[in-house]
């Protein structure tokens, strides 16, 4: 502990340049961790109390801790652009839930706080006032690296109604000799606001009673683990997909997600035969609502063929480092066999021609979906059942030299109850798990395997 | 003289009488074919072969972007996205079989032999007296006509099989045309007048050289009126437009207060493209600055946020890529930009702009 008393604000004036060339600049965080945050699913994806809401420049939102008790001992940490030669941090804090005076009084506020600068470990204790609006703290350290700033609540001012401890906003100003790069900091705030916007949009969709059941769990997390080298070499036109399937089959068993053996066998047979005997169809989703694209679960996109799926972890809590792709068609209907209508077409292109994107329908920047179906025939006890759908999303993208036609093939395999169980792309395979049955079933679990890349596990987040 | 050096000289002498002097325009195909060195022995295609006698020049070249034409991270990242053999023809010109044929010699990029050897003979601006080489003096060798072999071309028409056999009419890199249309047209030695001077010589300093870019682009700040700054960028030293070359290259002019990065003022200098009706792309907007011309912007201090007395940072940055701040996954492994000018001004002390 370097200092036992708060250092209030008597540093350099904003913008002043110190003798060593260091200047004070504002940093934005697009990654934040916390000891806990309050979980409520009344508004589904929005998760109003995530720690990133303390750095969104909006007093109407807040980080709210979610532990039992009054909040003492809880902490929030903001990961910032690494700076060298950082010698001082000035924090402006909106203490409490400052959406309104009523909410501010109703919830707990931080009383004594320890500010820790990382990685140096420099710590300062201070006492915040029990007032609305901004208040400031200043922490100094010997000039050195700075990567994160942590606030730990040592004691609290109790709320009149709730025990939840809140901080609406924290602004971070760091004095450092490192070159000032506003582009990076501006982009970080924009990412936080985009993250917030996506979640608000998804929450609206889940909240809308008219929308009905959404077949995706309302909250989930993604975690990445080191990938493995391919157990078999890629061969043939679908070599990458077959390698991913082989990798998925040999992946260590994890609780809660079975290996979809029958579906994988069907997929392998389809790839190895070049989908011979599959019926070219027009696939139409009965449920045309868009798939919510939040927190790393999102429809594939044409751009993925160049860039791979987007990385989501940087903009949320850092736990994920990739995306679990859903059907490129982008509508909820494709998540279930009974959500897709298939109509045989007479003059269909070959699968190879579709993958080559060598078709007039592939001229637009939005994907055109071509499909081939494998259907289990009707029996005395059950009607015909869609077992699998090979979809090829093709389109034309603007690239460096002009325009280029591209395609994204995906094989969707449904289990015997009609739920999407396996999705295989050009170089990856994803097994899905569902919670519940029938109309109320929700996609709640996934494991995405891609040879040589990180394995991504999606698990449902449940209220504590 | 080492045996290796003699080997090169003999090889270059043996075919002296056989081939006529090439035209400078024939030295490069503008990307439509690899450079053909003819009967030159493999060992004499390397930069090391030349370095045995021309150590100084070789050392200059070793520090050049020409040397990095194939290996530099910015190119390699773009090439991985669109691996066309067409790209290889200027970035590894000695590779006759596309990327698959790039070995250590071809990976040397635009090496000595790429410009100076054809059909087993030396080619140069002049045959120096006493030189052991059989040198063919090529008219126009030290002019823009040589450089345009790789630095002046239009958008390619990419065939279904990914080959390129012709171009559209829309320039992709327009450097030599910009020079010929600009105020410095006719300068002795043309491109080499700036990019080939001693002591840099065969290092060919250009867009990746801070001193060269600072020499080319000036950034001035003055007070247009109370509460308003005027930023001016002038092409004071380049014979071509600023920026020039690759379509992604652009300048950013920026002004901001350090405590208010999100109120950043930014202006783009460069070309923006859109798909052309036939093939390739065409210019949609061109704000590049021709030689001896300027571009100006006026910035209200109040719009920059921060305290009224807080200094304002002003910066001119040369950006080589479409994504100035790439993600870690897409980073090319080398700087994506160059800070050309930066200053921190006290708004109260900025001189008034001349009327």
mmCIF file with all atom_site columns, N, CA and C in Angstrom, chain A residues 314-354:
data_model
loop_
_atom_site.group_PDB
_atom_site.id
_atom_site.type_symbol
_atom_site.label_atom_id
_atom_site.label_alt_id
_atom_site.label_comp_id
_atom_site.label_asym_id
_atom_site.label_entity_id
_atom_site.label_seq_id
_atom_site.pdbx_PDB_ins_code
_atom_site.Cartn_x
_atom_site.Cartn_y
_atom_site.Cartn_z
_atom_site.occupancy
_atom_site.B_iso_or_equiv
_atom_site.pdbx_formal_charge
_atom_site.auth_seq_id
_atom_site.auth_comp_id
_atom_site.auth_asym_id
_atom_site.auth_atom_id
_atom_site.pdbx_PDB_model_num
ATOM 1   N N  . UNK A 1 314 ? -13.134 -9.447  -27.346 1.00 0.00 ? 314 UNK A N  1
ATOM 2   C CA . UNK A 1 314 ? -12.486 -8.171  -27.047 1.00 0.00 ? 314 UNK A CA 1
ATOM 3   C C  . UNK A 1 314 ? -13.489 -7.146  -26.541 1.00 0.00 ? 314 UNK A C  1
ATOM 4   N N  . UNK A 1 315 ? -14.721 -7.246  -27.003 1.00 0.00 ? 315 UNK A N  1
ATOM 5   C CA . UNK A 1 315 ? -15.675 -6.186  -26.704 1.00 0.00 ? 315 UNK A CA 1
ATOM 6   C C  . UNK A 1 315 ? -16.604 -6.534  -25.553 1.00 0.00 ? 315 UNK A C  1
ATOM 7   N N  . UNK A 1 316 ? -16.470 -7.712  -25.004 1.00 0.00 ? 316 UNK A N  1
ATOM 8   C CA . UNK A 1 316 ? -17.367 -8.030  -23.892 1.00 0.00 ? 316 UNK A CA 1
ATOM 9   C C  . UNK A 1 316 ? -16.536 -8.269  -22.642 1.00 0.00 ? 316 UNK A C  1
ATOM 10  N N  . UNK A 1 317 ? -16.539 -9.461  -22.157 1.00 0.00 ? 317 UNK A N  1
ATOM 11  C CA . UNK A 1 317 ? -15.810 -9.684  -20.918 1.00 0.00 ? 317 UNK A CA 1
ATOM 12  C C  . UNK A 1 317 ? -14.509 -10.446 -21.131 1.00 0.00 ? 317 UNK A C  1
ATOM 13  N N  . UNK A 1 318 ? -14.101 -10.566 -22.365 1.00 0.00 ? 318 UNK A N  1
ATOM 14  C CA . UNK A 1 318 ? -12.816 -11.185 -22.643 1.00 0.00 ? 318 UNK A CA 1
ATOM 15  C C  . UNK A 1 318 ? -12.820 -12.693 -22.558 1.00 0.00 ? 318 UNK A C  1
ATOM 16  N N  . UNK A 1 319 ? -13.968 -13.304 -22.336 1.00 0.00 ? 319 UNK A N  1
ATOM 17  C CA . UNK A 1 319 ? -13.968 -14.746 -22.145 1.00 0.00 ? 319 UNK A CA 1
ATOM 18  C C  . UNK A 1 319 ? -13.979 -15.515 -23.458 1.00 0.00 ? 319 UNK A C  1
ATOM 19  N N  . UNK A 1 320 ? -14.428 -14.896 -24.502 1.00 0.00 ? 320 UNK A N  1
ATOM 20  C CA . UNK A 1 320 ? -14.513 -15.602 -25.784 1.00 0.00 ? 320 UNK A CA 1
ATOM 21  C C  . UNK A 1 320 ? -13.503 -15.029 -26.764 1.00 0.00 ? 320 UNK A C  1
ATOM 22  N N  . UNK A 1 321 ? -13.174 -15.807 -27.751 1.00 0.00 ? 321 UNK A N  1
ATOM 23  C CA . UNK A 1 321 ? -12.251 -15.291 -28.748 1.00 0.00 ? 321 UNK A CA 1
ATOM 24  C C  . UNK A 1 321 ? -12.705 -15.679 -30.143 1.00 0.00 ? 321 UNK A C  1
ATOM 25  N N  . UNK A 1 322 ? -13.964 -15.853 -30.319 1.00 0.00 ? 322 UNK A N  1
ATOM 26  C CA . UNK A 1 322 ? -14.433 -16.213 -31.649 1.00 0.00 ? 322 UNK A CA 1
ATOM 27  C C  . UNK A 1 322 ? -15.937 -16.149 -31.709 1.00 0.00 ? 322 UNK A C  1
ATOM 28  N N  . UNK A 1 323 ? -16.479 -16.803 -32.707 1.00 0.00 ? 323 UNK A N  1
ATOM 29  C CA . UNK A 1 323 ? -17.919 -16.794 -32.903 1.00 0.00 ? 323 UNK A CA 1
ATOM 30  C C  . UNK A 1 323 ? -18.383 -18.221 -33.162 1.00 0.00 ? 323 UNK A C  1
ATOM 31  N N  . UNK A 1 324 ? -19.536 -18.564 -32.638 1.00 0.00 ? 324 UNK A N  1
ATOM 32  C CA . UNK A 1 324 ? -20.195 -19.805 -33.018 1.00 0.00 ? 324 UNK A CA 1
ATOM 33  C C  . UNK A 1 324 ? -21.194 -19.428 -34.101 1.00 0.00 ? 324 UNK A C  1
ATOM 34  N N  . UNK A 1 325 ? -20.936 -19.911 -35.322 1.00 0.00 ? 325 UNK A N  1
ATOM 35  C CA . UNK A 1 325 ? -21.766 -19.534 -36.447 1.00 0.00 ? 325 UNK A CA 1
ATOM 36  C C  . UNK A 1 325 ? -23.103 -20.252 -36.413 1.00 0.00 ? 325 UNK A C  1
ATOM 37  N N  . UNK A 1 326 ? -24.138 -19.547 -36.730 1.00 0.00 ? 326 UNK A N  1
ATOM 38  C CA . UNK A 1 326 ? -25.461 -20.119 -36.946 1.00 0.00 ? 326 UNK A CA 1
ATOM 39  C C  . UNK A 1 326 ? -25.727 -20.086 -38.450 1.00 0.00 ? 326 UNK A C  1
ATOM 40  N N  . UNK A 1 327 ? -26.852 -20.638 -38.893 1.00 0.00 ? 327 UNK A N  1
ATOM 41  C CA . UNK A 1 327 ? -27.085 -20.703 -40.350 1.00 0.00 ? 327 UNK A CA 1
ATOM 42  C C  . UNK A 1 327 ? -26.988 -19.333 -41.028 1.00 0.00 ? 327 UNK A C  1
ATOM 43  N N  . UNK A 1 328 ? -26.316 -19.316 -42.165 1.00 0.00 ? 328 UNK A N  1
ATOM 44  C CA . UNK A 1 328 ? -26.094 -18.058 -42.894 1.00 0.00 ? 328 UNK A CA 1
ATOM 45  C C  . UNK A 1 328 ? -27.421 -17.465 -43.372 1.00 0.00 ? 328 UNK A C  1
ATOM 46  N N  . UNK A 1 329 ? -28.463 -18.306 -43.468 1.00 0.00 ? 329 UNK A N  1
ATOM 47  C CA . UNK A 1 329 ? -29.764 -17.773 -43.863 1.00 0.00 ? 329 UNK A CA 1
ATOM 48  C C  . UNK A 1 329 ? -30.235 -16.711 -42.875 1.00 0.00 ? 329 UNK A C  1
ATOM 49  N N  . UNK A 1 330 ? -29.804 -16.816 -41.616 1.00 0.00 ? 330 UNK A N  1
ATOM 50  C CA . UNK A 1 330 ? -29.991 -15.720 -40.682 1.00 0.00 ? 330 UNK A CA 1
ATOM 51  C C  . UNK A 1 330 ? -31.351 -15.630 -40.031 1.00 0.00 ? 330 UNK A C  1
ATOM 52  N N  . UNK A 1 331 ? -32.218 -16.619 -40.268 1.00 0.00 ? 331 UNK A N  1
ATOM 53  C CA . UNK A 1 331 ? -33.548 -16.570 -39.654 1.00 0.00 ? 331 UNK A CA 1
ATOM 54  C C  . UNK A 1 331 ? -33.701 -17.735 -38.689 1.00 0.00 ? 331 UNK A C  1
ATOM 55  N N  . UNK A 1 332 ? -34.585 -17.543 -37.702 1.00 0.00 ? 332 UNK A N  1
ATOM 56  C CA . UNK A 1 332 ? -34.720 -18.524 -36.634 1.00 0.00 ? 332 UNK A CA 1
ATOM 57  C C  . UNK A 1 332 ? -35.273 -19.855 -37.136 1.00 0.00 ? 332 UNK A C  1
ATOM 58  N N  . UNK A 1 333 ? -36.015 -19.808 -38.241 1.00 0.00 ? 333 UNK A N  1
ATOM 59  C CA . UNK A 1 333 ? -36.622 -21.033 -38.740 1.00 0.00 ? 333 UNK A CA 1
ATOM 60  C C  . UNK A 1 333 ? -35.629 -22.148 -38.994 1.00 0.00 ? 333 UNK A C  1
ATOM 61  N N  . UNK A 1 334 ? -34.419 -21.812 -39.411 1.00 0.00 ? 334 UNK A N  1
ATOM 62  C CA . UNK A 1 334 ? -33.447 -22.842 -39.780 1.00 0.00 ? 334 UNK A CA 1
ATOM 63  C C  . UNK A 1 334 ? -32.884 -23.575 -38.564 1.00 0.00 ? 334 UNK A C  1
ATOM 64  N N  . UNK A 1 335 ? -33.239 -23.126 -37.372 1.00 0.00 ? 335 UNK A N  1
ATOM 65  C CA . UNK A 1 335 ? -32.745 -23.832 -36.185 1.00 0.00 ? 335 UNK A CA 1
ATOM 66  C C  . UNK A 1 335 ? -33.536 -25.113 -35.921 1.00 0.00 ? 335 UNK A C  1
ATOM 67  N N  . UNK A 1 336 ? -34.663 -25.251 -36.585 1.00 0.00 ? 336 UNK A N  1
ATOM 68  C CA . UNK A 1 336 ? -35.469 -26.461 -36.381 1.00 0.00 ? 336 UNK A CA 1
ATOM 69  C C  . UNK A 1 336 ? -35.935 -26.983 -37.738 1.00 0.00 ? 336 UNK A C  1
ATOM 70  N N  . UNK A 1 337 ? -35.990 -28.291 -37.862 1.00 0.00 ? 337 UNK A N  1
ATOM 71  C CA . UNK A 1 337 ? -36.416 -28.885 -39.133 1.00 0.00 ? 337 UNK A CA 1
ATOM 72  C C  . UNK A 1 337 ? -37.853 -28.481 -39.466 1.00 0.00 ? 337 UNK A C  1
ATOM 73  N N  . UNK A 1 338 ? -38.698 -28.392 -38.427 1.00 0.00 ? 338 UNK A N  1
ATOM 74  C CA . UNK A 1 338 ? -40.087 -28.026 -38.726 1.00 0.00 ? 338 UNK A CA 1
ATOM 75  C C  . UNK A 1 338 ? -40.236 -26.519 -38.935 1.00 0.00 ? 338 UNK A C  1
ATOM 76  N N  . UNK A 1 339 ? -39.147 -25.791 -38.861 1.00 0.00 ? 339 UNK A N  1
ATOM 77  C CA . UNK A 1 339 ? -39.188 -24.356 -39.145 1.00 0.00 ? 339 UNK A CA 1
ATOM 78  C C  . UNK A 1 339 ? -38.813 -24.039 -40.579 1.00 0.00 ? 339 UNK A C  1
ATOM 79  N N  . UNK A 1 340 ? -38.498 -25.093 -41.351 1.00 0.00 ? 340 UNK A N  1
ATOM 80  C CA . UNK A 1 340 ? -38.063 -24.897 -42.738 1.00 0.00 ? 340 UNK A CA 1
ATOM 81  C C  . UNK A 1 340 ? -39.012 -25.630 -43.674 1.00 0.00 ? 340 UNK A C  1
ATOM 82  N N  . UNK A 1 341 ? -39.520 -24.931 -44.642 1.00 0.00 ? 341 UNK A N  1
ATOM 83  C CA . UNK A 1 341 ? -40.274 -25.584 -45.693 1.00 0.00 ? 341 UNK A CA 1
ATOM 84  C C  . UNK A 1 341 ? -39.360 -25.838 -46.876 1.00 0.00 ? 341 UNK A C  1
ATOM 85  N N  . UNK A 1 342 ? -39.415 -27.042 -47.448 1.00 0.00 ? 342 UNK A N  1
ATOM 86  C CA . UNK A 1 342 ? -38.565 -27.355 -48.602 1.00 0.00 ? 342 UNK A CA 1
ATOM 87  C C  . UNK A 1 342 ? -39.434 -27.712 -49.792 1.00 0.00 ? 342 UNK A C  1
ATOM 88  N N  . UNK A 1 343 ? -39.095 -27.140 -50.908 1.00 0.00 ? 343 UNK A N  1
ATOM 89  C CA . UNK A 1 343 ? -39.848 -27.367 -52.139 1.00 0.00 ? 343 UNK A CA 1
ATOM 90  C C  . UNK A 1 343 ? -38.869 -27.779 -53.227 1.00 0.00 ? 343 UNK A C  1
ATOM 91  N N  . UNK A 1 344 ? -39.111 -28.943 -53.784 1.00 0.00 ? 344 UNK A N  1
ATOM 92  C CA . UNK A 1 344 ? -38.200 -29.455 -54.802 1.00 0.00 ? 344 UNK A CA 1
ATOM 93  C C  . UNK A 1 344 ? -38.161 -28.508 -56.001 1.00 0.00 ? 344 UNK A C  1
ATOM 94  N N  . UNK A 1 345 ? -36.991 -28.328 -56.541 1.00 0.00 ? 345 UNK A N  1
ATOM 95  C CA . UNK A 1 345 ? -36.837 -27.490 -57.732 1.00 0.00 ? 345 UNK A CA 1
ATOM 96  C C  . UNK A 1 345 ? -36.308 -28.354 -58.859 1.00 0.00 ? 345 UNK A C  1
ATOM 97  N N  . UNK A 1 346 ? -36.741 -28.041 -60.070 1.00 0.00 ? 346 UNK A N  1
ATOM 98  C CA . UNK A 1 346 ? -36.414 -28.929 -61.185 1.00 0.00 ? 346 UNK A CA 1
ATOM 99  C C  . UNK A 1 346 ? -35.071 -28.596 -61.826 1.00 0.00 ? 346 UNK A C  1
ATOM 100 N N  . UNK A 1 347 ? -34.804 -27.327 -62.041 1.00 0.00 ? 347 UNK A N  1
ATOM 101 C CA . UNK A 1 347 ? -33.563 -26.979 -62.731 1.00 0.00 ? 347 UNK A CA 1
ATOM 102 C C  . UNK A 1 347 ? -32.595 -26.343 -61.713 1.00 0.00 ? 347 UNK A C  1
ATOM 103 N N  . UNK A 1 348 ? -31.918 -27.198 -61.024 1.00 0.00 ? 348 UNK A N  1
ATOM 104 C CA . UNK A 1 348 ? -31.031 -26.718 -59.972 1.00 0.00 ? 348 UNK A CA 1
ATOM 105 C C  . UNK A 1 348 ? -29.576 -26.809 -60.419 1.00 0.00 ? 348 UNK A C  1
ATOM 106 N N  . UNK A 1 349 ? -28.746 -25.925 -59.961 1.00 0.00 ? 349 UNK A N  1
ATOM 107 C CA . UNK A 1 349 ? -27.322 -26.047 -60.271 1.00 0.00 ? 349 UNK A CA 1
ATOM 108 C C  . UNK A 1 349 ? -26.720 -27.200 -59.489 1.00 0.00 ? 349 UNK A C  1
ATOM 109 N N  . UNK A 1 350 ? -25.541 -27.585 -59.868 1.00 0.00 ? 350 UNK A N  1
ATOM 110 C CA . UNK A 1 350 ? -24.848 -28.611 -59.092 1.00 0.00 ? 350 UNK A CA 1
ATOM 111 C C  . UNK A 1 350 ? -24.296 -27.986 -57.812 1.00 0.00 ? 350 UNK A C  1
ATOM 112 N N  . UNK A 1 351 ? -24.016 -28.844 -56.858 1.00 0.00 ? 351 UNK A N  1
ATOM 113 C CA . UNK A 1 351 ? -23.416 -28.359 -55.606 1.00 0.00 ? 351 UNK A CA 1
ATOM 114 C C  . UNK A 1 351 ? -22.086 -27.666 -55.917 1.00 0.00 ? 351 UNK A C  1
ATOM 115 N N  . UNK A 1 352 ? -21.323 -28.256 -56.813 1.00 0.00 ? 352 UNK A N  1
ATOM 116 C CA . UNK A 1 352 ? -20.017 -27.683 -57.153 1.00 0.00 ? 352 UNK A CA 1
ATOM 117 C C  . UNK A 1 352 ? -20.167 -26.287 -57.746 1.00 0.00 ? 352 UNK A C  1
ATOM 118 N N  . UNK A 1 353 ? -21.165 -26.113 -58.616 1.00 0.00 ? 353 UNK A N  1
ATOM 119 C CA . UNK A 1 353 ? -21.367 -24.797 -59.232 1.00 0.00 ? 353 UNK A CA 1
ATOM 120 C C  . UNK A 1 353 ? -21.786 -23.774 -58.184 1.00 0.00 ? 353 UNK A C  1
ATOM 121 N N  . UNK A 1 354 ? -22.599 -24.216 -57.226 1.00 0.00 ? 354 UNK A N  1
ATOM 122 C CA . UNK A 1 354 ? -23.008 -23.285 -56.166 1.00 0.00 ? 354 UNK A CA 1
ATOM 123 C C  . UNK A 1 354 ? -21.817 -22.871 -55.322 1.00 0.00 ? 354 UNK A C  1
#
